[in-house]
Short mmCIF file of C-alpha atoms in Angstrom, two decimals:
data_model
loop_
_atom_site.label_atom_id
_atom_site.label_comp_id
_atom_site.label_asym_id
_atom_site.label_seq_id
_atom_site.Cartn_x
_atom_site.Cartn_y
_atom_site.Cartn_z
CA UNK A 218 -0.07 -0.02 0.10
CA UNK A 219 1.10 3.44 -0.87
CA UNK A 220 2.73 5.30 2.15
CA UNK A 221 0.38 8.08 3.18
CA UNK A 222 2.77 9.48 5.89
CA UNK A 223 3.93 13.12 5.17
CA UNK A 224 7.67 12.92 5.73
CA UNK A 225 9.26 16.02 7.43
CA UNK A 226 12.28 15.92 4.98
CA UNK A 227 9.83 16.33 2.10
CA UNK A 228 8.51 19.63 3.38
CA UNK A 229 9.50 23.07 2.51
CA UNK A 230 8.32 24.87 5.50
CA UNK A 231 9.05 28.25 3.77
CA UNK A 232 6.78 27.46 0.83
CA UNK A 233 3.75 29.28 2.34
CA UNK A 234 5.79 32.53 3.00
CA UNK A 235 7.25 32.43 -0.43
CA UNK A 236 3.71 32.05 -2.00
CA UNK A 237 2.35 34.86 0.28
CA UNK A 238 5.00 37.27 -1.27
CA UNK A 239 3.66 36.86 -4.64
CA UNK A 240 0.62 39.14 -5.60
CA UNK A 241 -2.53 37.04 -5.07
CA UNK A 242 -1.01 34.81 -2.34
CA UNK A 243 -1.46 37.21 0.55
CA UNK A 244 -4.73 35.53 2.07
CA UNK A 245 -3.34 31.93 2.13
CA UNK A 246 -3.42 31.65 5.94
CA UNK A 247 -7.01 32.67 6.22
CA UNK A 248 -8.17 29.34 4.93
CA UNK A 249 -9.86 27.09 7.40
CA UNK A 250 -10.24 24.26 4.98
CA UNK A 251 -14.10 24.17 4.64
CA UNK A 252 -13.91 22.93 1.02
CA UNK A 253 -16.34 25.37 -0.49
CA UNK A 254 -13.82 26.01 -3.13
CA UNK A 255 -13.68 22.43 -4.19
CA UNK A 256 -17.36 21.98 -4.40
CA UNK A 257 -17.72 25.06 -6.35
CA UNK A 258 -15.19 24.20 -8.89
CA UNK A 259 -16.45 23.17 -12.40
CA UNK A 260 -13.16 21.41 -13.23
CA UNK A 261 -13.42 19.31 -10.01
CA UNK A 262 -16.90 18.36 -10.90
CA UNK A 263 -15.63 16.71 -14.15
CA UNK A 264 -12.25 15.62 -12.76
CA UNK A 265 -12.03 15.29 -9.02
CA UNK A 266 -8.20 14.94 -9.25
CA UNK A 267 -8.16 18.75 -9.48
CA UNK A 268 -8.95 19.82 -5.95
CA UNK A 269 -8.54 23.42 -4.78
CA UNK A 270 -8.75 22.63 -1.17
CA UNK A 271 -6.11 20.13 -1.46
CA UNK A 272 -3.78 22.59 -3.33
CA UNK A 273 -4.44 25.20 -0.51
CA UNK A 274 -3.56 22.52 2.23
CA UNK A 275 -0.31 21.41 0.40
CA UNK A 276 0.86 24.94 0.06
CA UNK A 277 0.27 25.51 3.81
CA UNK A 278 1.98 22.09 4.82
CA UNK A 279 4.74 22.84 2.41
CA UNK A 280 4.56 19.82 0.02
CA UNK A 281 6.52 21.74 -2.74
CA UNK A 282 7.63 18.64 -4.73
CA UNK A 283 4.32 17.17 -4.68
CA UNK A 284 2.73 20.45 -6.13
CA UNK A 285 5.30 21.17 -8.69
CA UNK A 286 5.56 17.66 -10.16
CA UNK A 287 1.81 17.54 -10.59
CA UNK A 288 0.22 19.08 -13.78
CA UNK A 289 -2.88 19.72 -11.86
CA UNK A 290 -1.72 23.20 -10.76
CA UNK A 291 -2.24 24.29 -14.33
CA UNK A 292 -5.88 23.03 -14.35
CA UNK A 293 -7.56 26.14 -12.96
CA UNK A 294 -9.87 27.78 -15.64
CA UNK A 295 -9.88 30.98 -13.65
CA UNK A 296 -13.73 31.06 -13.49
CA UNK A 297 -13.68 32.53 -10.01
CA UNK A 298 -16.45 30.48 -8.56
CA UNK A 299 -14.31 29.59 -5.73
CA UNK A 300 -13.10 33.14 -5.20
CA UNK A 301 -16.67 34.40 -5.01
CA UNK A 302 -17.88 31.82 -2.54
CA UNK A 303 -14.84 31.48 -0.25
CA UNK A 304 -16.13 32.56 3.24
CA UNK A 305 -12.55 33.46 4.34
CA UNK A 306 -11.66 35.51 1.33
CA UNK A 307 -8.60 33.37 0.55
CA UNK A 308 -8.93 34.61 -3.24
CA UNK A 309 -8.16 30.98 -4.37
CA UNK A 310 -8.07 31.81 -8.16
CA UNK A 311 -5.30 34.42 -7.50
CA UNK A 312 -3.59 32.10 -5.01
CA UNK A 313 -3.41 29.40 -7.72
CA UNK A 314 -2.09 32.19 -10.01
CA UNK A 315 0.71 32.84 -7.44
CA UNK A 316 1.45 29.21 -7.15
CA UNK A 317 1.87 29.01 -10.90
CA UNK A 318 4.17 32.01 -10.93
CA UNK A 319 6.32 30.32 -8.16
CA UNK A 320 6.46 26.97 -10.14
CA UNK A 321 7.75 29.10 -13.07
CA UNK A 322 10.66 30.54 -10.86
CA UNK A 323 11.63 26.91 -10.16
CA UNK A 324 11.81 25.96 -13.72
CA UNK A 325 8.28 24.35 -13.95
CA UNK A 326 6.07 25.57 -16.64
CA UNK A 327 3.38 24.00 -18.66
CA UNK A 328 4.10 23.83 -22.41
CA UNK A 329 0.55 25.39 -23.05
CA UNK A 330 1.78 28.50 -21.30
CA UNK A 331 5.25 28.52 -22.99
CA UNK A 332 3.41 28.35 -26.26
CA UNK A 333 1.13 31.22 -25.34
CA UNK A 334 3.98 33.51 -23.98
CA UNK A 335 5.91 32.77 -27.35
CA UNK A 336 3.09 33.63 -29.68
CA UNK A 337 2.52 37.05 -27.74
CA UNK A 338 6.16 37.79 -28.03
CA UNK A 339 6.17 37.22 -31.66
CA UNK A 340 3.01 38.93 -32.78
CA UNK A 341 2.14 41.21 -29.91
CA UNK A 342 -1.20 39.12 -29.80
CA UNK A 343 -2.07 35.49 -29.18
CA UNK A 344 -2.72 35.18 -32.93
CA UNK A 345 -0.98 36.80 -35.70
CA UNK A 346 -2.87 39.29 -37.96
CA UNK A 347 -0.96 38.36 -41.07
CA UNK A 348 -1.24 39.52 -44.70
CA UNK A 349 -4.13 36.91 -45.21
CA UNK A 350 -6.12 38.34 -42.33
CA UNK A 351 -5.37 41.91 -43.01
CA UNK A 352 -6.59 41.51 -46.62
CA UNK A 353 -9.82 39.79 -45.36
CA UNK A 354 -10.22 42.59 -42.85
CA UNK A 355 -9.73 45.22 -45.29
CA UNK A 356 -12.23 43.57 -47.82
CA UNK A 357 -14.82 43.61 -44.96
CA UNK A 358 -14.16 47.29 -44.28
CA UNK A 359 -12.43 46.69 -40.97
CA UNK A 360 -8.94 48.36 -40.32
CA UNK A 361 -5.83 46.53 -40.84
CA UNK A 362 -3.62 45.84 -37.71
CA UNK A 363 0.11 45.50 -36.97
CA UNK A 364 1.49 41.97 -37.02
CA UNK A 365 3.98 42.54 -34.39
CA UNK A 366 4.77 44.86 -31.50
CA UNK A 367 8.06 46.31 -30.43
CA UNK A 368 6.48 47.55 -27.22
CA UNK A 369 5.50 44.00 -26.22
CA UNK A 370 9.05 42.92 -26.92
CA UNK A 371 10.37 45.58 -24.72
CA UNK A 372 8.07 44.58 -21.90
CA UNK A 373 9.28 41.03 -22.16
CA UNK A 374 12.75 42.24 -21.82
CA UNK A 375 12.10 44.71 -19.14
CA UNK A 376 10.11 42.14 -16.88
CA UNK A 377 12.34 39.28 -17.73
CA UNK A 378 9.53 37.38 -19.43
CA UNK A 379 11.71 36.90 -22.39
CA UNK A 380 13.43 33.92 -20.91
CA UNK A 381 10.30 31.86 -21.09
CA UNK A 382 9.79 32.28 -24.74
CA UNK A 383 10.54 29.11 -26.81
CA UNK A 384 13.40 30.29 -28.92
CA UNK A 385 13.09 27.28 -31.25
CA UNK A 386 9.72 28.43 -32.21
CA UNK A 387 10.30 32.03 -33.21
CA UNK A 388 10.17 31.50 -36.97
CA UNK A 389 6.88 29.49 -36.89
CA UNK A 390 3.63 30.91 -38.26
CA UNK A 391 0.70 31.62 -35.80
CA UNK A 392 -1.79 29.07 -34.56
CA UNK A 393 -4.41 31.43 -35.65
CA UNK A 394 -3.92 30.66 -39.39
CA UNK A 395 -4.70 26.89 -39.10
CA UNK B 96 -20.41 58.61 -26.64
CA UNK B 97 -16.87 57.83 -27.74
CA UNK B 98 -14.76 54.85 -26.65
CA UNK B 99 -11.34 53.30 -27.40
CA UNK B 100 -12.06 49.93 -29.01
CA UNK B 101 -10.01 47.20 -27.49
CA UNK B 102 -10.11 44.20 -29.79
CA UNK B 103 -7.64 42.07 -28.04
CA UNK B 104 -6.02 38.91 -29.54
CA UNK B 105 -8.82 36.69 -30.82
CA UNK B 106 -11.45 39.11 -32.17
CA UNK B 107 -9.48 40.38 -35.16
CA UNK B 108 -8.95 36.83 -36.52
CA UNK B 109 -11.32 34.56 -34.80
CA UNK B 110 -14.30 36.84 -34.05
CA UNK B 111 -14.59 39.00 -37.21
CA UNK B 112 -18.45 38.32 -36.97
CA UNK B 113 -18.42 39.85 -33.52
CA UNK B 114 -16.44 42.85 -34.60
CA UNK B 115 -18.57 43.52 -37.57
CA UNK B 116 -21.84 43.41 -35.53
CA UNK B 117 -20.34 45.46 -32.73
CA UNK B 118 -19.38 48.18 -35.26
CA UNK B 119 -22.89 47.95 -37.12
CA UNK B 120 -25.10 48.34 -33.93
CA UNK B 121 -22.80 51.01 -32.63
CA UNK B 122 -23.73 53.19 -35.71
CA UNK B 123 -27.43 52.61 -34.95
CA UNK B 124 -26.95 53.58 -31.18
CA UNK B 125 -24.71 56.52 -31.68
CA UNK B 126 -21.65 54.93 -30.10
CA UNK B 127 -18.33 56.08 -31.68
CA UNK B 128 -15.53 53.60 -31.63
CA UNK B 129 -11.94 54.81 -31.92
CA UNK B 130 -9.41 52.26 -33.41
CA UNK B 131 -6.18 52.43 -31.67
CA UNK B 132 -3.35 50.59 -33.57
CA UNK B 133 -0.95 50.57 -30.66
CA UNK B 134 -3.14 48.40 -28.55
CA UNK B 135 -1.75 44.87 -28.02
CA UNK B 136 -2.60 41.72 -25.89
CA UNK B 137 -4.05 42.74 -22.58
CA UNK B 138 -1.59 40.41 -20.93
CA UNK B 139 -4.02 37.71 -19.58
CA UNK B 140 -2.13 34.72 -20.78
CA UNK B 141 1.06 35.93 -19.30
CA UNK B 142 -0.49 36.21 -15.76
CA UNK B 143 0.01 32.46 -15.07
CA UNK B 144 3.73 32.91 -15.88
CA UNK B 145 4.68 36.25 -14.44
CA UNK B 146 2.06 38.61 -12.90
CA UNK B 147 4.47 41.54 -13.20
CA UNK B 148 4.64 41.10 -16.86
CA UNK B 149 0.85 40.90 -17.13
CA UNK B 150 0.40 44.04 -15.17
CA UNK B 151 2.82 45.99 -17.33
CA UNK B 152 1.16 44.83 -20.58
CA UNK B 153 -2.24 45.79 -19.14
CA UNK B 154 -0.70 49.16 -17.82
CA UNK B 155 0.75 50.02 -21.29
CA UNK B 156 -2.57 49.72 -22.90
CA UNK B 157 -4.34 51.72 -20.26
CA UNK B 158 -1.68 54.46 -20.65
CA UNK B 159 -2.31 54.78 -24.35
CA UNK B 160 -6.13 55.11 -23.91
CA UNK B 161 -5.61 57.65 -21.01
CA UNK B 162 -3.21 59.74 -23.21
CA UNK B 163 -6.06 60.03 -25.69
CA UNK B 164 -8.56 60.63 -22.98
CA UNK B 165 -10.86 57.76 -24.00
CA UNK B 166 -12.65 55.20 -21.93
CA UNK B 167 -11.91 51.58 -22.96
CA UNK B 168 -14.56 49.29 -24.29
CA UNK B 169 -13.44 45.53 -24.54
CA UNK B 170 -15.04 42.84 -26.64
CA UNK B 171 -13.31 39.94 -24.96
CA UNK B 172 -14.14 39.20 -21.32
CA UNK B 173 -10.73 38.20 -20.31
CA UNK B 174 -9.46 41.60 -21.68
CA UNK B 175 -12.13 43.20 -19.73
CA UNK B 176 -11.20 41.57 -16.26
CA UNK B 177 -7.48 41.93 -16.81
CA UNK B 178 -7.45 45.54 -17.64
CA UNK B 179 -9.97 46.38 -14.96
CA UNK B 180 -8.20 44.62 -12.13
CA UNK B 181 -4.86 46.13 -13.29
CA UNK B 182 -6.40 49.60 -13.25
CA UNK B 183 -7.93 48.95 -9.93
CA UNK B 184 -4.48 47.70 -8.40
CA UNK B 185 -2.84 50.96 -9.81
CA UNK B 186 -5.50 53.15 -8.41
CA UNK B 187 -5.76 51.63 -4.88
CA UNK B 188 -2.04 50.74 -4.10
CA UNK B 189 0.68 53.45 -4.12
CA UNK B 190 3.50 51.03 -4.19
CA UNK B 191 2.11 49.26 -7.32
CA UNK B 192 1.37 52.65 -8.84
CA UNK B 193 4.91 53.89 -8.42
CA UNK B 194 6.44 50.70 -9.68
CA UNK B 195 4.37 50.36 -12.70
CA UNK B 196 4.59 54.11 -13.58
CA UNK B 197 8.46 53.86 -13.26
CA UNK B 198 8.37 50.89 -15.84
CA UNK B 199 6.13 52.81 -18.11
CA UNK B 200 8.45 55.92 -18.14
CA UNK B 201 11.44 53.71 -18.87
CA UNK B 202 9.36 52.24 -21.86
CA UNK B 203 8.38 55.74 -22.96
CA UNK B 204 4.79 55.78 -21.82
CA UNK B 205 2.83 58.24 -19.80
CA UNK B 206 2.16 57.28 -16.34
CA UNK B 207 -1.33 55.86 -15.52
CA UNK B 208 -3.33 58.28 -13.38
CA UNK B 209 -6.61 56.24 -13.24
CA UNK B 210 -8.71 58.68 -15.03
CA UNK B 211 -10.54 56.43 -17.40
CA UNK B 212 -13.15 53.64 -17.09
CA UNK B 213 -12.66 50.21 -18.61
CA UNK B 214 -15.80 48.24 -19.43
CA UNK B 215 -17.08 45.30 -21.59
CA UNK B 216 -19.09 46.34 -24.66
CA UNK B 217 -22.26 44.57 -23.23
CA UNK B 218 -21.91 46.53 -20.06
CA UNK B 219 -21.67 49.95 -21.96
CA UNK B 220 -24.90 48.78 -23.85
CA UNK B 221 -26.63 48.22 -20.63
CA UNK B 222 -25.24 51.14 -18.51
CA UNK B 223 -24.51 54.05 -20.97
CA UNK B 224 -27.12 53.31 -23.66
CA UNK B 225 -29.71 51.59 -21.59
CA UNK B 226 -32.29 49.04 -22.35
CA UNK B 227 -35.07 51.64 -23.04
CA UNK B 228 -33.02 53.42 -25.89
CA UNK B 229 -32.02 50.05 -27.30
CA UNK B 230 -35.78 49.10 -27.44
CA UNK B 231 -36.50 52.20 -29.51
CA UNK B 232 -34.23 50.85 -32.18
CA UNK B 233 -35.90 47.48 -32.42
CA UNK B 234 -37.83 47.10 -35.65
CA UNK B 235 -38.04 43.28 -36.12
CA UNK B 236 -38.64 41.67 -32.80
CA UNK B 237 -37.57 38.05 -32.36
CA UNK B 238 -40.84 36.98 -31.07
CA UNK B 239 -41.18 33.16 -30.38
CA UNK B 240 -37.39 32.88 -30.05
CA UNK B 241 -35.81 31.12 -27.14
CA UNK B 242 -32.29 32.24 -26.69
CA UNK B 243 -29.85 30.67 -24.03
CA UNK B 244 -27.46 33.21 -22.41
CA UNK B 245 -23.97 32.31 -21.66
CA UNK B 246 -22.30 34.90 -19.42
CA UNK B 247 -18.95 33.11 -19.21
CA UNK B 248 -16.88 34.13 -16.28
CA UNK B 249 -14.59 37.24 -16.70
CA UNK B 250 -17.44 39.44 -17.82
CA UNK B 251 -18.63 39.69 -14.24
CA UNK B 252 -16.15 37.90 -11.94
CA UNK B 253 -14.42 38.57 -9.76
CA UNK B 254 -17.23 40.76 -8.67
CA UNK B 255 -14.92 42.62 -6.44
CA UNK B 256 -12.84 43.92 -9.37
CA UNK B 257 -16.11 45.10 -11.01
CA UNK B 258 -17.39 46.74 -7.88
CA UNK B 259 -20.15 44.12 -7.60
CA UNK B 260 -22.16 45.62 -10.64
CA UNK B 261 -23.57 42.03 -11.27
CA UNK B 262 -24.69 39.53 -8.75
CA UNK B 263 -22.03 36.87 -9.23
CA UNK B 264 -24.54 34.05 -8.72
CA UNK B 265 -27.29 35.54 -10.75
CA UNK B 266 -26.15 38.04 -13.40
CA UNK B 267 -28.87 39.86 -15.28
CA UNK B 268 -27.57 42.22 -17.94
CA UNK B 269 -27.28 39.68 -20.83
CA UNK B 270 -30.89 38.49 -20.12
CA UNK B 271 -32.09 41.92 -20.34
CA UNK B 272 -30.27 42.39 -23.79
CA UNK B 273 -31.94 39.10 -25.01
CA UNK B 274 -35.36 40.16 -23.88
CA UNK B 275 -35.12 43.60 -25.39
CA UNK B 276 -34.95 41.84 -28.91
CA UNK B 277 -38.47 40.30 -28.21
CA UNK B 278 -36.90 36.79 -27.58
CA UNK B 279 -37.30 34.72 -24.46
CA UNK B 280 -34.20 33.91 -22.36
CA UNK B 281 -34.10 30.13 -22.17
CA UNK B 282 -34.23 28.67 -18.69
CA UNK B 283 -31.49 26.03 -18.15
CA UNK B 284 -29.45 24.64 -15.30
CA UNK B 285 -25.85 25.40 -14.45
CA UNK B 286 -26.17 28.56 -16.35
CA UNK B 287 -22.98 30.04 -15.08
CA UNK B 288 -20.83 27.13 -15.90
CA UNK B 289 -17.34 28.14 -17.39
CA UNK B 290 -16.65 27.15 -20.95
CA UNK B 291 -13.39 25.53 -20.02
CA UNK B 292 -11.57 27.30 -22.74
CA UNK B 293 -8.66 28.34 -20.43
CA UNK B 294 -7.52 24.70 -20.15
CA UNK B 295 -7.94 23.70 -23.70
CA UNK B 296 -4.18 23.58 -24.27
CA UNK B 297 -3.69 21.82 -20.85
CA UNK B 298 -6.24 19.02 -21.05
CA UNK B 299 -8.26 19.07 -24.21
CA UNK B 300 -10.62 16.23 -23.31
CA UNK B 301 -11.57 17.84 -20.02
CA UNK B 302 -12.17 21.24 -21.67
CA UNK B 303 -14.29 19.61 -24.11
CA UNK B 304 -16.38 17.87 -21.60
CA UNK B 305 -17.06 21.19 -19.79
CA UNK B 306 -18.23 22.74 -23.15
CA UNK B 307 -20.25 19.73 -23.99
CA UNK B 308 -22.24 19.65 -20.72
CA UNK B 309 -23.56 23.12 -21.37
CA UNK B 310 -24.40 22.76 -25.16
CA UNK B 311 -26.43 19.49 -24.16
CA UNK B 312 -28.38 21.25 -21.46
CA UNK B 313 -29.04 24.12 -23.74
CA UNK B 314 -30.19 21.65 -26.58
CA UNK B 315 -32.50 19.89 -24.04
CA UNK B 316 -34.38 23.16 -23.47
CA UNK B 317 -34.91 23.38 -27.29
CA UNK B 318 -33.27 26.93 -27.50
CA UNK B 319 -33.07 28.30 -30.92
CA UNK B 320 -29.61 29.68 -30.30
CA UNK B 321 -27.03 30.33 -27.71
CA UNK B 322 -25.63 33.83 -27.31
CA UNK B 323 -22.48 35.10 -25.75
CA UNK B 324 -20.05 37.93 -25.83
CA UNK B 325 -16.50 36.50 -25.40
CA UNK B 326 -14.58 35.23 -28.40
CA UNK B 327 -12.75 32.49 -26.34
CA UNK B 328 -16.23 31.14 -25.15
CA UNK B 329 -17.20 31.21 -28.97
CA UNK B 330 -14.14 29.24 -29.94
CA UNK B 331 -15.27 26.54 -27.47
CA UNK B 332 -19.12 26.33 -28.13
CA UNK B 333 -18.94 27.15 -31.80
CA UNK B 334 -15.47 26.72 -33.26
CA UNK B 335 -14.93 23.41 -31.45
CA UNK B 336 -18.76 22.25 -31.46
CA UNK B 337 -18.53 19.77 -34.30
CA UNK B 338 -15.54 18.04 -32.64
CA UNK B 339 -17.02 18.07 -29.28
CA UNK B 340 -20.35 16.49 -30.39
CA UNK B 341 -18.57 13.91 -32.31
CA UNK B 342 -16.49 13.13 -29.34
CA UNK B 343 -19.53 12.69 -27.20
CA UNK B 344 -21.52 11.02 -30.06
CA UNK B 345 -24.30 13.61 -29.86
CA UNK B 346 -26.55 14.25 -32.87
CA UNK B 347 -27.56 17.98 -32.84
CA UNK B 348 -26.11 21.43 -33.66
CA UNK B 349 -26.63 24.48 -31.71
CA UNK B 350 -26.30 27.91 -33.33
CA UNK B 351 -24.01 30.16 -31.40
CA UNK B 352 -24.42 33.93 -32.03
CA UNK B 353 -22.79 36.92 -30.49
CA UNK B 354 -25.37 39.10 -28.58
CA UNK B 355 -24.39 42.00 -30.93
CA UNK B 356 -25.57 39.77 -33.95
CA UNK B 357 -28.86 39.15 -32.34
CA UNK B 358 -29.46 42.75 -31.45
CA UNK B 359 -28.54 43.79 -34.95
CA UNK B 360 -31.06 41.34 -36.46
CA UNK B 361 -33.79 42.76 -34.38
CA UNK B 362 -32.52 46.40 -35.39
CA UNK B 363 -33.33 45.36 -38.92
CA UNK B 364 -29.65 45.06 -40.15
CA UNK B 365 -29.06 42.40 -42.75
CA UNK B 366 -27.44 39.04 -41.58
CA UNK B 367 -24.57 39.54 -44.23
CA UNK B 368 -23.70 42.89 -42.62
CA UNK B 369 -23.64 41.33 -39.21
CA UNK B 370 -21.21 38.62 -40.37
CA UNK B 371 -23.65 35.63 -40.11
CA UNK B 372 -21.75 34.05 -43.00
CA UNK B 373 -18.82 33.79 -40.85
CA UNK B 374 -20.50 31.69 -38.22
CA UNK B 375 -18.97 28.26 -38.15
CA UNK B 376 -22.39 26.60 -37.18
CA UNK B 377 -24.56 27.82 -39.89
CA UNK B 378 -27.60 29.36 -38.34
CA UNK B 379 -29.69 28.21 -41.41
CA UNK B 380 -32.84 27.10 -39.63
CA UNK B 381 -32.53 30.15 -37.12
CA UNK B 382 -32.51 32.62 -40.06
CA UNK B 383 -35.37 30.84 -41.83
CA UNK B 384 -37.46 31.18 -38.77
CA UNK B 385 -36.57 34.78 -38.46
CA UNK B 386 -37.56 35.46 -42.15
CA UNK B 387 -40.96 34.04 -41.41
CA UNK B 388 -41.76 36.33 -38.50
#
């Protein structure tokens, strides 16, 4: 049988303080584990392995490895139902955002987010408004749009988001064209 | 009434029918929309990776609108919440304001002072134009139609960011916009369920399941169509509908319209002008029924 004991050498007791330093993580310790978040979660209703209350408890206990090695932290759709209903104002949607930001600083990032960050770097938008779309837009009487943004590239560099751009994918065309 | 039009990422390529219908009904209602070529992504997709980057991307867009002295109107709900939350943070916290304004200065943008308002287009219709004025423009009421409202999430949640203008458990504005066309708002369960679009790239099957559940419940109530006002929700319910229904072996199709297309029809604007030909689920029966009114 799987060992259910939480071993002290697997715990990062500082995790909760690290998360609380990130915007959105401040109210973590207000949680009294009622589980309103979990029963409100539309993702949990379809896949009970995504369990917001468990995520909150694991952060408080400090089960860092367990959290970062599990894709589940990327499963929040940010619907805010838990945030609205939480009786302790833990702001769980923002807390999970903070946890994802923390994971990224530890080198853990889901490829879906790498892809999105890369597209926005290339085009200033999630989808490229290329020649084909600009022609189509123009025919319909809509204004043409820029297909890249030097300002966005500067923001990536200024805020060090650039390091999460997939450099091998800078030449490829946008997903929007498919 | 004059606003800076914030198209965001998906509208210009995936929601052209939305954009066309927004511009058309704006003409009828006396709304002037100003295009700003310097607008870029609001930053929402980068928030999961680095909140600081998202805040600066939002602030840059807000700064551009402020410099022009224009309130922002968003078509995508994720843009709406991301820009609104960032503006609120900048206004309410001096430390955040100072940090962001320093960064904006480095990038060559004016500091954000918090002078402008940011709202979703549907909210502007509801608040600035008002149901009564919209009613005056209805010339072809959609009598006998049952239309299912999909609010999505970021249009009204977190309610705190939006100063609680809608009840997060029971929003009303989209129902009012449906009813003003003469149609009925379809009653169905779990109306506020999320489309699942935000995790499409993380777990496609799970996202599809979330989308399917709502399509099925709407179909059970024999709605003529579903209406929404977020391009990403539309990508899920309309763009992926065929694939989703095949996956779940369901034999029906549900037209998905933008609320602005529905309002435009009732205002007597032709379906072609409103971009109906660009709808991926052809609303053929819907338009036939409309012609027979």
